[in-house]
Each structure stands twice: as structure tokens, then as C-alpha cells.
Amino acid sequence: MFKKLFRKTAPAPSADTLKIGLNKTRKSFSHQLFHFLSGKKEINEALLEQIETLLIQADLGVDVTQLFIDTLTKELSRKTLKDGKMVFAYLKTMMIDLLTPVEQPLLISSSTKPFVILVVGVNGTGKTTTIGKLAKYFQAQSHSLLLAAGDTFRAAAIEQLQIWGDRAQIPVITQTHGADSASVIYDAFLSAKAKKVDILIADTAGRLHTQSHLMEELKKINRVMKKADEKAPHETLLVLDASIGQNALSQAKQFHEAIGITGIVLTKLDGTAKGGIVFPIAKQLKLPIRFIGVGEGIDDLRPFCATDFVEALMEGVD
Ligand SMILES: Nc1nc2c(ncn2[C@@H]2O[C@H](COP(=O)(O)OP(=O)(O)O)[C@@H](O)[C@H]2O)c(=O)[nH]1
Ligand SMILES: [Mg+2]
């Protein structure tokens, strides 16, 4: 009761959304890890092996798991970690340290108008949904927006973006199904420029006849954009679906090699127990993780914060 009386600020509702969003990974990984470590007095090789298995199962990948286990082994030999609870807390610290360098919020430069965000990624990862969420997010910060329906490969994709635009009363520039994506986005840029719009967010296809067609289309969009503004796109956001685990890494490498990614949005963290994928993404790609998606609703997008993420994931322990 006293705690309640003396609490200075109410917990932010968004912290709860994040916690709820990470339920599956927390239950299958952190809770297991915690129960398993709590009460353990003796920290030995066998225990480390069991931790290793849990880390791999939660999709932290071989590389990150090795790093964590090697560091724990060193600490154990220095006898700094006296019980299971200390091991758990130490793991949390390592996780925050690993994620902190990729916590780099997407800042919109006010001198760049329109600030162009190109959203790319494989079909179904959540590009269009993320654009809807981003539009609301930036609108709430008093930015004016325009959306470009650059996924002209599927008729439904154009309609889907229009629905998101209508919801937030944001204009959407479209052409017919099958139109040239680069020209849709170029037209949208000119329109945004003429209307002095702050941010243009462009959707793109996630699948064409072949993967190389897709990469060629994205390269063309970049070439055409640069004719209008040599620094555009100012952000190339890659949307990755967390539920596919390690495959997200190879997708990211492919897109990055082809067009150069400047930020990542990791979606569907709510629908998966593979949330551990955020760690190898941070360690191997070293690209900023701008946002995470924790649901299908318009408010289910959060700027990525390393500490909040780890606290929500490993919640329930000091
Ligand atoms: N649970 C959950 N579903 C999501 C999230 N982001 C997108 N989705 C769903 O994933 C599906 C594909 O999304 P869509 O935006 O059409 O993907 P796109 O093909 O990349 O444009 C839709 O059913 C979305 O509602 C998320 O963060 N969590
Ligand atoms: Mg789409």
C-alpha cells in the first residue's frame, strides 16, 4: 500500500504493451531460465550447458550464445557470480550491453523536406501495417505526412495502404496495379515537395517474379529518387518478421547488400517465442533497430529501447 502511495509516477501504459507483447518469448525463455537458476547455489559447467541450450532455443543464435557463455565462464572463474540469481542478473546486463549500440531512434531532420522513408522487406513481414503505425506515430509528433503506394505488384496492397491512410486522414499517392513503382514514389515525392509535407513514407513490393527482379526494382526506386533529391531516401527501413527466427538474418544481409539498409523494424514480437532473434540481429548486422512491432493495432509500434526491451523480456527478477 505504501509503495502505491509513494510511487512518483504511474507506470507508462506503453511499458505494459511491451511486456504483454513479449509474453510468449518471456514465458518460454526467461521464466524457464529464472526458475531454473533461482535457488541454484552451485554454479558449474553443467549449469552453463543448460543455460546454453535455453539461449539457443530462444533463437539467440550460436554466436551470441557463445559470447554470453564465454563471458559467464570467465566471471565464474573469478568467482564473482555466487548464485543463480546473480547469473540471471548478469545475463540481463550482457543483453542490455549488446543491444544498446543499436538503440538509435529515427530522427526526422526538419531541414529535409520531405524526409523520405523507404520501407522494404519480404512479403508478409508487416511493411504496410508498419507504415500505418509509423504514420500515426509521426502524426502524433505534429509532422505532416504523405504515403506512396509503391507496392504495385498486388492490387490488394494499394487498397490496404489506402485504408491505413484513410484511418489517419493522410493522403496516399497511388497509381494502378502494375504501374511502375519508382514512378509512383517519384510522383509522391514531387507532390510532397509541392505541399511542403514533412515526411513521405513509401511502401514497396515484397515479392516480384523473382528475388533479383525485386532487388532491381528497389535499386531503380533509389536511382529515380536521387534524381529528385540526391540524399533520398533519407531512411531505408527494412521490416523483418521476428517469428521466422534466424532466417531474418539472411533476409537482412540480402537487402543490405543490394540497397543498403539504414534501419530495422522488427515486427510480430507478440506472436512468437523467437524474440531472442533481436540479439543476433544487433550483434551481426550492427544496424540501428528503429522500432519493434508488438501487435496488429495502430498503436502497437514502439521505438526500440534496449533497457525497456530487456526489462520486459526478463521481467520478474531483480
Ligand atoms: N501479431 C502481429 N502481426 C503483425 C504485426 N505487424 C504486421 N502484422 C500482420 O502481418 C500480416 C502481414 O502484414 P502486411 O503489413 O500486409 O505485410 P507486408 O506484406 O510486408 O506489407 C498482417 O496480417 C498484419 O496484421 C505485428 O507486429 N504483430
Ligand atoms: Mg504490403
mmCIF file with all atom_site columns, C-alpha atoms in Angstrom, residues 9-139:
data_model
loop_
_atom_site.group_PDB
_atom_site.id
_atom_site.type_symbol
_atom_site.label_atom_id
_atom_site.label_alt_id
_atom_site.label_comp_id
_atom_site.label_asym_id
_atom_site.label_entity_id
_atom_site.label_seq_id
_atom_site.pdbx_PDB_ins_code
_atom_site.Cartn_x
_atom_site.Cartn_y
_atom_site.Cartn_z
_atom_site.occupancy
_atom_site.B_iso_or_equiv
_atom_site.pdbx_formal_charge
_atom_site.auth_seq_id
_atom_site.auth_comp_id
_atom_site.auth_asym_id
_atom_site.auth_atom_id
_atom_site.pdbx_PDB_model_num
ATOM 1   C CA . THR A 1 9   ? 4.774  8.371   -11.454 1.00 0.00 ? 9   THR A CA 1
ATOM 2   C CA . ALA A 1 10  ? 2.333  5.833   -12.770 1.00 0.00 ? 10  ALA A CA 1
ATOM 3   C CA . PRO A 1 11  ? 3.950  3.214   -14.994 1.00 0.00 ? 11  PRO A CA 1
ATOM 4   C CA . ALA A 1 12  ? 3.653  4.176   -18.645 1.00 0.00 ? 12  ALA A CA 1
ATOM 5   C CA . PRO A 1 13  ? 0.896  2.170   -20.355 1.00 0.00 ? 13  PRO A CA 1
ATOM 6   C CA . SER A 1 14  ? 3.287  1.518   -23.213 1.00 0.00 ? 14  SER A CA 1
ATOM 7   C CA . ALA A 1 15  ? 5.602  -0.391  -20.885 1.00 0.00 ? 15  ALA A CA 1
ATOM 8   C CA . ASP A 1 16  ? 2.732  -2.810  -20.297 1.00 0.00 ? 16  ASP A CA 1
ATOM 9   C CA . THR A 1 17  ? 2.097  -3.173  -24.026 1.00 0.00 ? 17  THR A CA 1
ATOM 10  C CA . LEU A 1 18  ? 5.709  -4.144  -24.471 1.00 0.00 ? 18  LEU A CA 1
ATOM 11  C CA . LYS A 1 19  ? 5.526  -6.635  -21.615 1.00 0.00 ? 19  LYS A CA 1
ATOM 12  C CA . ILE A 1 20  ? 2.342  -8.175  -22.998 1.00 0.00 ? 20  ILE A CA 1
ATOM 13  C CA . GLY A 1 21  ? 3.863  -8.182  -26.477 1.00 0.00 ? 21  GLY A CA 1
ATOM 14  C CA . LEU A 1 22  ? 6.845  -10.162 -25.269 1.00 0.00 ? 22  LEU A CA 1
ATOM 15  C CA . ASN A 1 23  ? 4.734  -12.668 -23.293 1.00 0.00 ? 23  ASN A CA 1
ATOM 16  C CA . LYS A 1 24  ? 5.491  -15.648 -25.496 1.00 0.00 ? 24  LYS A CA 1
ATOM 17  C CA . THR A 1 25  ? 9.254  -15.251 -25.504 1.00 0.00 ? 25  THR A CA 1
ATOM 18  C CA . ARG A 1 26  ? 9.297  -14.392 -21.821 1.00 0.00 ? 26  ARG A CA 1
ATOM 19  C CA . LYS A 1 27  ? 7.268  -17.451 -20.866 1.00 0.00 ? 27  LYS A CA 1
ATOM 20  C CA . SER A 1 28  ? 9.187  -19.915 -22.969 1.00 0.00 ? 28  SER A CA 1
ATOM 21  C CA . PHE A 1 29  ? 12.615 -18.487 -22.277 1.00 0.00 ? 29  PHE A CA 1
ATOM 22  C CA . SER A 1 30  ? 13.089 -16.091 -19.385 1.00 0.00 ? 30  SER A CA 1
ATOM 23  C CA . HIS A 1 31  ? 10.676 -17.737 -16.971 1.00 0.00 ? 31  HIS A CA 1
ATOM 24  C CA . GLN A 1 32  ? 12.244 -21.104 -17.623 1.00 0.00 ? 32  GLN A CA 1
ATOM 25  C CA . LEU A 1 33  ? 15.690 -19.645 -17.180 1.00 0.00 ? 33  LEU A CA 1
ATOM 26  C CA . PHE A 1 34  ? 14.697 -17.872 -13.999 1.00 0.00 ? 34  PHE A CA 1
ATOM 27  C CA . HIS A 1 35  ? 13.012 -20.872 -12.397 1.00 0.00 ? 35  HIS A CA 1
ATOM 28  C CA . PHE A 1 36  ? 15.919 -22.976 -13.343 1.00 0.00 ? 36  PHE A CA 1
ATOM 29  C CA . LEU A 1 37  ? 18.504 -20.570 -11.903 1.00 0.00 ? 37  LEU A CA 1
ATOM 30  C CA . SER A 1 38  ? 16.675 -19.425 -8.808  1.00 0.00 ? 38  SER A CA 1
ATOM 31  C CA . GLY A 1 39  ? 17.733 -21.308 -5.761  1.00 0.00 ? 39  GLY A CA 1
ATOM 32  C CA . LYS A 1 40  ? 20.819 -22.661 -7.506  1.00 0.00 ? 40  LYS A CA 1
ATOM 33  C CA . LYS A 1 41  ? 23.728 -22.293 -5.133  1.00 0.00 ? 41  LYS A CA 1
ATOM 34  C CA . GLU A 1 42  ? 26.380 -24.025 -7.138  1.00 0.00 ? 42  GLU A CA 1
ATOM 35  C CA . ILE A 1 43  ? 27.276 -22.597 -10.499 1.00 0.00 ? 43  ILE A CA 1
ATOM 36  C CA . ASN A 1 44  ? 29.137 -25.167 -12.551 1.00 0.00 ? 44  ASN A CA 1
ATOM 37  C CA . GLU A 1 45  ? 29.810 -26.401 -16.083 1.00 0.00 ? 45  GLU A CA 1
ATOM 38  C CA . ALA A 1 46  ? 26.638 -28.470 -16.226 1.00 0.00 ? 46  ALA A CA 1
ATOM 39  C CA . LEU A 1 47  ? 24.564 -25.431 -15.353 1.00 0.00 ? 47  LEU A CA 1
ATOM 40  C CA . LEU A 1 48  ? 26.250 -23.389 -18.070 1.00 0.00 ? 48  LEU A CA 1
ATOM 41  C CA . GLU A 1 49  ? 25.453 -26.098 -20.588 1.00 0.00 ? 49  GLU A CA 1
ATOM 42  C CA . GLN A 1 50  ? 21.799 -25.914 -19.653 1.00 0.00 ? 50  GLN A CA 1
ATOM 43  C CA . ILE A 1 51  ? 21.802 -22.134 -19.979 1.00 0.00 ? 51  ILE A CA 1
ATOM 44  C CA . GLU A 1 52  ? 23.402 -22.558 -23.390 1.00 0.00 ? 52  GLU A CA 1
ATOM 45  C CA . THR A 1 53  ? 20.582 -24.834 -24.525 1.00 0.00 ? 53  THR A CA 1
ATOM 46  C CA . LEU A 1 54  ? 17.943 -22.340 -23.398 1.00 0.00 ? 54  LEU A CA 1
ATOM 47  C CA . LEU A 1 55  ? 19.664 -19.468 -25.194 1.00 0.00 ? 55  LEU A CA 1
ATOM 48  C CA . ILE A 1 56  ? 19.842 -21.431 -28.431 1.00 0.00 ? 56  ILE A CA 1
ATOM 49  C CA . GLN A 1 57  ? 16.182 -22.474 -28.116 1.00 0.00 ? 57  GLN A CA 1
ATOM 50  C CA . ALA A 1 58  ? 15.142 -18.829 -27.743 1.00 0.00 ? 58  ALA A CA 1
ATOM 51  C CA . ASP A 1 59  ? 16.842 -18.018 -31.066 1.00 0.00 ? 59  ASP A CA 1
ATOM 52  C CA . LEU A 1 60  ? 19.753 -16.054 -29.690 1.00 0.00 ? 60  LEU A CA 1
ATOM 53  C CA . GLY A 1 61  ? 21.893 -17.971 -32.192 1.00 0.00 ? 61  GLY A CA 1
ATOM 54  C CA . VAL A 1 62  ? 25.246 -19.694 -31.826 1.00 0.00 ? 62  VAL A CA 1
ATOM 55  C CA . ASP A 1 63  ? 27.313 -16.530 -31.987 1.00 0.00 ? 63  ASP A CA 1
ATOM 56  C CA . VAL A 1 64  ? 25.543 -14.589 -29.217 1.00 0.00 ? 64  VAL A CA 1
ATOM 57  C CA . THR A 1 65  ? 25.123 -17.703 -27.069 1.00 0.00 ? 65  THR A CA 1
ATOM 58  C CA . GLN A 1 66  ? 28.865 -18.367 -27.302 1.00 0.00 ? 66  GLN A CA 1
ATOM 59  C CA . LEU A 1 67  ? 29.630 -14.792 -26.331 1.00 0.00 ? 67  LEU A CA 1
ATOM 60  C CA . PHE A 1 68  ? 27.352 -14.966 -23.291 1.00 0.00 ? 68  PHE A CA 1
ATOM 61  C CA . ILE A 1 69  ? 28.589 -18.388 -22.175 1.00 0.00 ? 69  ILE A CA 1
ATOM 62  C CA . ASP A 1 70  ? 32.270 -17.408 -22.603 1.00 0.00 ? 70  ASP A CA 1
ATOM 63  C CA . THR A 1 71  ? 31.731 -14.270 -20.539 1.00 0.00 ? 71  THR A CA 1
ATOM 64  C CA . LEU A 1 72  ? 29.842 -16.199 -17.853 1.00 0.00 ? 72  LEU A CA 1
ATOM 65  C CA . THR A 1 73  ? 32.624 -18.792 -17.752 1.00 0.00 ? 73  THR A CA 1
ATOM 66  C CA . LYS A 1 74  ? 35.205 -16.058 -17.161 1.00 0.00 ? 74  LYS A CA 1
ATOM 67  C CA . GLU A 1 75  ? 33.103 -14.497 -14.419 1.00 0.00 ? 75  GLU A CA 1
ATOM 68  C CA . LEU A 1 76  ? 32.643 -17.888 -12.787 1.00 0.00 ? 76  LEU A CA 1
ATOM 69  C CA . SER A 1 77  ? 36.377 -18.488 -12.680 1.00 0.00 ? 77  SER A CA 1
ATOM 70  C CA . ARG A 1 78  ? 36.754 -15.094 -10.996 1.00 0.00 ? 78  ARG A CA 1
ATOM 71  C CA . LYS A 1 79  ? 34.063 -16.219 -8.558  1.00 0.00 ? 79  LYS A CA 1
ATOM 72  C CA . THR A 1 80  ? 32.073 -13.026 -8.965  1.00 0.00 ? 80  THR A CA 1
ATOM 73  C CA . LEU A 1 81  ? 28.783 -14.845 -9.574  1.00 0.00 ? 81  LEU A CA 1
ATOM 74  C CA . LYS A 1 82  ? 27.832 -16.569 -6.365  1.00 0.00 ? 82  LYS A CA 1
ATOM 75  C CA . ASP A 1 83  ? 24.379 -17.916 -7.116  1.00 0.00 ? 83  ASP A CA 1
ATOM 76  C CA . GLY A 1 84  ? 21.779 -18.427 -9.838  1.00 0.00 ? 84  GLY A CA 1
ATOM 77  C CA . LYS A 1 85  ? 20.136 -15.095 -9.218  1.00 0.00 ? 85  LYS A CA 1
ATOM 78  C CA . MET A 1 86  ? 23.416 -13.302 -9.854  1.00 0.00 ? 86  MET A CA 1
ATOM 79  C CA . VAL A 1 87  ? 23.874 -15.249 -13.086 1.00 0.00 ? 87  VAL A CA 1
ATOM 80  C CA . PHE A 1 88  ? 20.415 -14.166 -14.234 1.00 0.00 ? 88  PHE A CA 1
ATOM 81  C CA . ALA A 1 89  ? 21.128 -10.533 -13.391 1.00 0.00 ? 89  ALA A CA 1
ATOM 82  C CA . TYR A 1 90  ? 24.484 -10.744 -15.159 1.00 0.00 ? 90  TYR A CA 1
ATOM 83  C CA . LEU A 1 91  ? 22.829 -12.144 -18.278 1.00 0.00 ? 91  LEU A CA 1
ATOM 84  C CA . LYS A 1 92  ? 20.460 -9.177  -18.237 1.00 0.00 ? 92  LYS A CA 1
ATOM 85  C CA . THR A 1 93  ? 23.385 -6.762  -18.108 1.00 0.00 ? 93  THR A CA 1
ATOM 86  C CA . MET A 1 94  ? 25.084 -8.516  -21.022 1.00 0.00 ? 94  MET A CA 1
ATOM 87  C CA . MET A 1 95  ? 21.866 -8.338  -23.019 1.00 0.00 ? 95  MET A CA 1
ATOM 88  C CA . ILE A 1 96  ? 21.465 -4.614  -22.427 1.00 0.00 ? 96  ILE A CA 1
ATOM 89  C CA . ASP A 1 97  ? 25.117 -4.024  -23.359 1.00 0.00 ? 97  ASP A CA 1
ATOM 90  C CA . LEU A 1 98  ? 24.663 -5.930  -26.603 1.00 0.00 ? 98  LEU A CA 1
ATOM 91  C CA . LEU A 1 99  ? 21.500 -4.057  -27.596 1.00 0.00 ? 99  LEU A CA 1
ATOM 92  C CA . THR A 1 100 ? 22.456 -0.544  -26.536 1.00 0.00 ? 100 THR A CA 1
ATOM 93  C CA . PRO A 1 101 ? 24.606 0.263   -29.608 1.00 0.00 ? 101 PRO A CA 1
ATOM 94  C CA . VAL A 1 102 ? 21.673 -0.459  -31.966 1.00 0.00 ? 102 VAL A CA 1
ATOM 95  C CA . GLU A 1 103 ? 19.259 1.696   -29.978 1.00 0.00 ? 103 GLU A CA 1
ATOM 96  C CA . GLN A 1 104 ? 19.325 4.661   -32.325 1.00 0.00 ? 104 GLN A CA 1
ATOM 97  C CA . PRO A 1 105 ? 15.968 6.383   -32.717 1.00 0.00 ? 105 PRO A CA 1
ATOM 98  C CA . LEU A 1 106 ? 14.919 7.547   -36.142 1.00 0.00 ? 106 LEU A CA 1
ATOM 99  C CA . LEU A 1 107 ? 15.270 11.307  -36.061 1.00 0.00 ? 107 LEU A CA 1
ATOM 100 C CA . ILE A 1 108 ? 13.477 13.378  -38.658 1.00 0.00 ? 108 ILE A CA 1
ATOM 101 C CA . SER A 1 109 ? 15.605 16.258  -39.826 1.00 0.00 ? 109 SER A CA 1
ATOM 102 C CA . SER A 1 110 ? 13.458 19.381  -40.039 1.00 0.00 ? 110 SER A CA 1
ATOM 103 C CA . SER A 1 111 ? 15.706 20.832  -42.732 1.00 0.00 ? 111 SER A CA 1
ATOM 104 C CA . THR A 1 112 ? 14.923 17.917  -45.048 1.00 0.00 ? 112 THR A CA 1
ATOM 105 C CA . LYS A 1 113 ? 11.522 18.248  -46.654 1.00 0.00 ? 113 LYS A CA 1
ATOM 106 C CA . PRO A 1 114 ? 10.151 15.804  -47.435 1.00 0.00 ? 114 PRO A CA 1
ATOM 107 C CA . PHE A 1 115 ? 12.112 13.363  -45.320 1.00 0.00 ? 115 PHE A CA 1
ATOM 108 C CA . VAL A 1 116 ? 11.728 10.178  -47.354 1.00 0.00 ? 116 VAL A CA 1
ATOM 109 C CA . ILE A 1 117 ? 11.365 6.814   -45.629 1.00 0.00 ? 117 ILE A CA 1
ATOM 110 C CA . LEU A 1 118 ? 11.514 3.852   -47.996 1.00 0.00 ? 118 LEU A CA 1
ATOM 111 C CA . VAL A 1 119 ? 10.046 0.726   -46.429 1.00 0.00 ? 119 VAL A CA 1
ATOM 112 C CA . VAL A 1 120 ? 11.347 -2.585  -47.783 1.00 0.00 ? 120 VAL A CA 1
ATOM 113 C CA . GLY A 1 121 ? 11.154 -6.257  -46.867 1.00 0.00 ? 121 GLY A CA 1
ATOM 114 C CA . VAL A 1 122 ? 9.827  -9.630  -47.912 1.00 0.00 ? 122 VAL A CA 1
ATOM 115 C CA . ASN A 1 123 ? 6.070  -10.162 -48.402 1.00 0.00 ? 123 ASN A CA 1
ATOM 116 C CA . GLY A 1 124 ? 4.083  -10.550 -45.220 1.00 0.00 ? 124 GLY A CA 1
ATOM 117 C CA . THR A 1 125 ? 6.713  -9.191  -42.829 1.00 0.00 ? 125 THR A CA 1
ATOM 118 C CA . GLY A 1 126 ? 4.433  -6.263  -41.957 1.00 0.00 ? 126 GLY A CA 1
ATOM 119 C CA . LYS A 1 127 ? 5.576  -3.395  -44.202 1.00 0.00 ? 127 LYS A CA 1
ATOM 120 C CA . THR A 1 128 ? 2.171  -1.908  -44.943 1.00 0.00 ? 128 THR A CA 1
ATOM 121 C CA . THR A 1 129 ? 0.950  -2.347  -41.361 1.00 0.00 ? 129 THR A CA 1
ATOM 122 C CA . THR A 1 130 ? 4.143  -0.736  -40.071 1.00 0.00 ? 130 THR A CA 1
ATOM 123 C CA . ILE A 1 131 ? 3.623  2.222   -42.411 1.00 0.00 ? 131 ILE A CA 1
ATOM 124 C CA . GLY A 1 132 ? 0.147  2.705   -40.926 1.00 0.00 ? 132 GLY A CA 1
ATOM 125 C CA . LYS A 1 133 ? 1.603  2.632   -37.421 1.00 0.00 ? 133 LYS A CA 1
ATOM 126 C CA . LEU A 1 134 ? 4.503  4.931   -38.353 1.00 0.00 ? 134 LEU A CA 1
ATOM 127 C CA . ALA A 1 135 ? 2.126  7.434   -39.920 1.00 0.00 ? 135 ALA A CA 1
ATOM 128 C CA . LYS A 1 136 ? 0.173  7.638   -36.673 1.00 0.00 ? 136 LYS A CA 1
ATOM 129 C CA . TYR A 1 137 ? 3.401  7.837   -34.644 1.00 0.00 ? 137 TYR A CA 1
ATOM 130 C CA . PHE A 1 138 ? 4.811  10.756  -36.638 1.00 0.00 ? 138 PHE A CA 1
ATOM 131 C CA . GLN A 1 139 ? 1.439  12.460  -36.872 1.00 0.00 ? 139 GLN A CA 1
#
